[in-house]
Short mmCIF file of C-alpha atoms in Angstrom, two decimals:
data_model
loop_
_atom_site.label_atom_id
_atom_site.label_comp_id
_atom_site.label_asym_id
_atom_site.label_seq_id
_atom_site.Cartn_x
_atom_site.Cartn_y
_atom_site.Cartn_z
CA MET A 1 235.02 46.40 231.23
CA LYS A 2 233.61 49.19 233.37
CA PRO A 3 236.34 51.65 233.48
CA SER A 4 236.45 51.56 237.04
CA SER A 5 237.93 48.17 237.37
CA GLY A 6 241.00 48.93 235.21
CA PRO A 7 243.47 49.30 237.92
CA ALA A 8 242.74 46.27 239.47
CA ILE A 9 242.56 44.07 236.25
CA THR A 10 246.23 45.62 235.50
CA VAL A 11 247.42 44.70 238.98
CA GLY A 12 245.94 40.90 238.31
CA MET A 13 247.18 40.58 234.86
CA ALA A 14 250.81 41.74 235.90
CA THR A 15 250.96 39.94 239.35
CA ALA A 16 249.46 36.54 237.12
CA TYR A 17 252.30 37.17 234.66
CA ALA A 18 255.02 37.27 237.06
CA LEU A 19 253.74 34.16 238.85
CA ALA A 20 253.46 32.39 235.56
CA VAL A 21 257.22 33.32 234.40
CA LEU A 22 258.40 32.34 238.08
CA HIS A 23 256.76 28.51 237.25
CA VAL A 24 254.46 29.19 240.41
CA LEU A 25 251.30 28.49 238.12
CA PRO A 26 251.57 25.49 235.69
CA ARG A 27 253.84 26.22 232.75
CA LEU A 28 252.19 25.29 229.49
CA TYR A 29 254.24 24.73 226.26
CA PHE A 30 253.47 24.96 222.62
CA TYR A 31 255.82 23.08 220.41
CA PRO A 32 255.57 24.87 217.15
CA ARG A 33 257.58 22.07 214.99
CA VAL A 34 254.74 19.40 215.86
CA GLY A 35 252.21 22.18 216.63
CA LEU A 36 251.43 20.16 220.39
CA TRP A 37 250.63 21.79 223.58
CA SER A 38 251.63 20.47 226.51
CA TRP A 39 252.05 21.12 230.41
CA SER A 40 255.54 18.98 230.29
CA ALA A 41 259.05 20.07 229.15
CA VAL A 42 260.71 18.06 226.29
CA ALA A 43 264.27 19.44 226.38
CA ILE A 44 265.39 18.90 222.69
CA GLU A 45 262.40 20.22 220.95
CA PRO A 46 261.78 24.10 220.52
CA SER A 47 259.00 25.44 222.70
CA ILE A 48 257.09 28.74 223.36
CA SER A 49 256.10 29.41 227.12
CA TRP A 50 255.08 32.68 226.25
CA TYR A 51 251.66 31.92 224.91
CA GLY A 52 250.99 30.05 228.43
CA TYR A 53 252.34 33.33 230.57
CA VAL A 54 250.29 35.56 228.56
CA GLY A 55 247.06 33.02 229.03
CA TRP A 56 247.75 33.24 232.82
CA ALA A 57 247.97 36.91 232.83
CA LEU A 58 244.47 36.95 230.96
CA VAL A 59 242.98 34.35 233.84
CA GLY A 60 244.79 37.02 236.44
CA GLY A 61 243.04 40.04 234.78
CA LEU A 62 239.62 38.29 235.03
CA ALA A 63 240.07 36.96 238.49
CA ALA A 64 240.96 40.54 239.55
CA ARG A 65 237.94 42.02 237.76
CA TRP A 66 235.72 39.26 239.41
CA ILE A 67 237.29 40.19 243.04
CA SER A 68 236.90 43.96 242.48
CA ARG A 69 233.27 43.58 242.53
CA PHE A 70 233.02 42.34 246.15
CA VAL A 71 235.81 44.35 248.12
CA PRO A 72 234.35 47.84 248.99
CA TRP A 73 237.86 50.05 248.34
CA ARG A 74 239.03 50.87 244.56
CA THR A 75 242.58 49.68 243.31
CA PRO A 76 244.77 52.75 243.86
CA TRP A 77 246.22 53.52 240.27
CA ARG A 78 249.64 54.40 241.55
CA LEU A 79 249.91 50.78 242.67
CA ALA A 80 248.37 49.55 239.33
CA LEU A 81 251.14 51.54 237.56
CA ILE A 82 254.13 50.47 239.87
CA VAL A 83 253.34 46.89 240.18
CA PRO A 84 253.68 46.14 235.98
CA LEU A 85 256.88 48.39 236.15
CA LEU A 86 258.18 46.58 238.98
CA VAL A 87 257.45 43.24 237.36
CA LEU A 88 258.75 44.20 234.23
CA ALA A 89 261.91 45.35 235.76
CA GLY A 90 262.37 42.14 237.51
CA LEU A 91 261.95 40.35 234.25
CA PHE A 92 264.48 42.25 232.72
CA TRP A 93 267.02 41.67 235.21
CA ALA A 94 266.56 38.15 235.25
CA GLN A 95 267.66 38.33 231.15
CA HIS A 96 271.15 39.25 232.07
CA ALA A 97 272.87 36.23 231.61
CA TRP A 98 271.81 36.49 227.48
CA PHE A 99 273.95 39.55 227.67
CA GLY A 100 277.17 38.08 229.33
CA LEU A 101 276.40 40.09 232.63
CA MET B 1 251.92 34.22 204.35
CA THR B 2 254.52 34.68 207.14
CA LEU B 3 256.01 37.64 205.13
CA LEU B 4 252.73 39.15 204.75
CA LEU B 5 252.12 39.03 208.25
CA LEU B 6 255.46 40.56 209.33
CA LEU B 7 254.86 43.58 206.98
CA VAL B 8 251.48 44.03 208.46
CA HIS B 9 253.08 43.64 211.78
CA GLY B 10 255.81 46.26 211.38
CA LEU B 11 253.18 48.68 209.62
CA ALA B 12 250.68 48.11 212.64
CA ALA B 13 253.70 48.86 215.08
CA ALA B 14 254.79 51.96 212.98
CA VAL B 15 250.92 53.46 213.36
CA LEU B 16 250.84 52.20 216.84
CA TRP B 17 254.33 53.97 217.68
CA GLY B 18 253.24 57.13 216.00
CA ALA B 19 249.78 57.30 217.89
CA VAL B 20 251.11 56.77 221.23
CA THR B 21 254.33 58.85 220.52
CA HIS B 22 251.55 61.68 219.75
CA GLN B 23 249.52 61.18 222.69
CA ALA B 24 252.33 61.01 225.28
CA LEU B 25 253.71 64.23 223.93
CA ALA B 26 250.30 65.88 224.22
CA VAL B 27 249.71 64.71 227.75
CA SER B 28 253.06 65.61 228.81
CA TRP B 29 253.72 69.01 227.22
CA PRO B 30 250.47 70.23 226.34
CA ALA B 31 250.29 73.29 223.89
CA ARG B 32 249.53 76.50 225.92
CA GLY B 33 246.96 78.35 223.61
CA ARG B 34 247.51 78.64 219.93
CA GLU B 35 250.93 77.88 219.25
CA ASN B 36 252.36 78.22 215.81
CA GLY B 37 254.88 75.72 214.15
CA TRP B 38 255.13 71.80 213.92
CA TRP B 39 256.13 71.56 217.59
CA GLY B 40 252.91 73.45 218.37
CA ALA B 41 250.80 71.72 216.44
CA LEU B 42 252.10 68.20 217.44
CA ARG B 43 251.57 69.07 221.43
CA SER B 44 247.69 70.62 220.22
CA VAL B 45 246.16 67.56 219.55
CA HIS B 46 243.36 65.96 221.97
CA PRO B 47 245.08 63.14 223.47
CA GLU B 48 241.87 61.33 224.55
CA ARG B 49 241.12 60.60 221.07
CA TYR B 50 244.00 58.62 220.63
CA ALA B 51 243.00 56.10 223.42
CA LEU B 52 240.92 53.67 221.76
CA ALA B 53 243.36 53.53 218.48
CA VAL B 54 246.09 52.95 220.71
CA VAL B 55 244.19 49.76 222.72
CA VAL B 56 242.86 48.29 219.18
CA LEU B 57 246.23 48.84 217.78
CA PHE B 58 248.17 47.39 220.32
CA CYS B 59 245.99 44.18 220.76
CA PHE B 60 246.02 43.91 216.88
CA THR B 61 250.20 44.00 216.99
CA LEU B 62 250.48 41.91 219.67
CA ALA B 63 248.28 39.14 218.07
CA LEU B 64 250.17 39.10 214.81
CA GLY B 65 253.40 38.93 216.70
CA ALA B 66 251.84 35.91 218.55
CA LEU B 67 251.06 34.55 215.05
CA LEU B 68 254.52 35.09 213.84
CA TYR B 69 256.28 33.43 217.17
CA PRO B 70 256.26 29.76 215.97
CA PRO B 71 258.33 30.54 212.60
CA PHE B 72 260.20 32.88 214.71
CA ARG B 73 261.10 30.20 217.58
CA VAL B 74 261.98 27.42 214.93
CA ASP B 75 263.73 29.04 212.25
CA VAL B 76 265.33 32.18 213.57
CA ARG B 77 265.51 31.64 217.18
CA ALA B 78 266.54 27.90 217.44
CA GLY B 79 267.86 27.95 213.85
CA TYR B 80 270.61 30.98 214.28
CA LEU B 81 270.44 33.14 217.23
CA ASP B 82 271.05 30.81 220.19
CA ALA B 83 273.99 29.51 218.45
CA GLN B 84 275.28 32.78 216.65
CA ALA B 85 273.70 35.92 218.38
CA PRO B 86 272.59 34.78 221.99
CA TRP B 87 271.92 38.21 222.89
CA GLY B 88 269.63 38.73 219.77
CA THR B 89 267.55 36.24 221.71
CA GLY B 90 267.95 37.63 225.01
CA LEU B 91 266.53 40.97 222.93
CA PHE B 92 263.62 39.17 221.89
CA GLU B 93 263.16 37.60 225.59
CA LEU B 94 262.87 41.31 226.68
CA LYS B 95 260.62 42.34 223.90
CA GLU B 96 258.22 39.38 224.80
CA HIS B 97 257.83 39.98 228.51
CA ALA B 98 257.54 44.28 227.68
CA ALA B 99 254.57 43.20 225.16
CA ALA B 100 252.84 41.14 228.05
CA ILE B 101 253.23 43.79 230.62
CA GLY B 102 251.90 46.42 227.93
CA LEU B 103 249.04 44.38 227.22
CA ALA B 104 248.53 44.43 231.53
CA LEU B 105 248.83 47.92 231.42
CA LEU B 106 246.15 48.65 229.04
CA PRO B 107 243.13 48.13 231.40
CA LEU B 108 244.59 50.78 233.75
CA TYR B 109 245.40 53.36 230.44
CA TRP B 110 241.84 52.73 229.18
CA SER B 111 240.78 53.62 232.62
CA ALA B 112 242.84 56.59 233.01
CA TRP B 113 241.46 57.90 229.82
CA ARG B 114 237.64 57.14 230.48
CA ASP B 115 237.21 57.33 234.21
CA PRO B 116 237.81 60.44 235.79
CA ALA B 117 238.64 59.30 239.23
CA VAL B 118 241.77 57.46 237.30
CA ALA B 119 242.68 60.46 235.33
CA GLY B 120 245.62 61.10 237.81
CA ALA B 121 247.13 57.99 236.09
CA ARG B 122 247.07 59.44 232.47
CA ARG B 123 250.58 60.77 232.01
CA GLY B 124 252.18 57.83 233.59
CA VAL B 125 250.60 55.00 232.03
CA THR B 126 250.75 56.75 228.75
CA LEU B 127 254.37 57.58 229.25
CA ALA B 128 255.00 53.88 230.11
CA LEU B 129 253.27 52.42 227.28
CA ALA B 130 254.84 54.79 224.79
CA ALA B 131 258.44 53.71 226.34
CA ILE B 132 257.30 49.73 225.81
CA VAL B 133 256.26 50.71 222.39
CA TRP B 134 259.33 52.40 221.58
CA PHE B 135 261.70 49.80 223.02
CA ASN B 136 259.79 46.98 220.91
CA PHE B 137 259.69 48.65 217.93
CA LEU B 138 263.46 49.40 218.25
CA VAL B 139 264.27 45.76 219.34
CA GLY B 140 261.73 44.33 216.67
CA HIS B 141 264.06 45.73 213.86
CA VAL B 142 267.47 45.11 215.40
CA VAL B 143 266.23 41.51 215.86
CA ASN B 144 264.77 41.22 212.24
CA ASN B 145 268.08 42.66 210.88
CA LEU B 146 270.08 40.14 212.82
CA ARG B 147 268.25 37.31 211.03
CA GLY B 148 265.06 37.87 209.39
CA LEU B 149 261.86 35.69 208.82
#
């Protein structure tokens, strides 16, 4: 990774992660009890979606790195810092029902 | 095997927590000249020397956490937390999101410590990463105390 592409990769990863959690991107499930991966949900079986979210984040980072090679400007570091923090704030708020809020 | 992974995950998290906290202190309140005492020594380190260790430790700790996720999901979350302590499930959901966003911050963090053009981000991204590591370290302990693997 070239150090200069870091801010763009961060924005790409955080954006793709948010889109995956919002189910804008296809949701990938892992069913640990049976050891199966699937794009479809099985209601009664415990599943892990987080692997898919992180996978999409990595894809987003690679895509942002590739795109950044063809644009003449650099991603501002302030943008690269604020985007993940805003995503995290939104994700935290989205979990409020677990705490009876 | 699960217990061994959990122990290594915890130890790696502790080392990461120490490294990123040290770096965050040194970059936020650098020592002026030669300062004596514990507080001065703590802030007199070279924060740039911690960057590679923090990146490697973060990825290593996250990878171990990902390996531990299946037994947690089945034995702890589905078997106990969802029914008995749903706020524990909520805390873990926050932890996994924080870990993923921490992973997303690493390229910016690496650039900040390696590229002079991005050096302005050093303090902000290091503090953000330190806050995520602290949060996940504490939540990991709380959730493990609720119901360990």
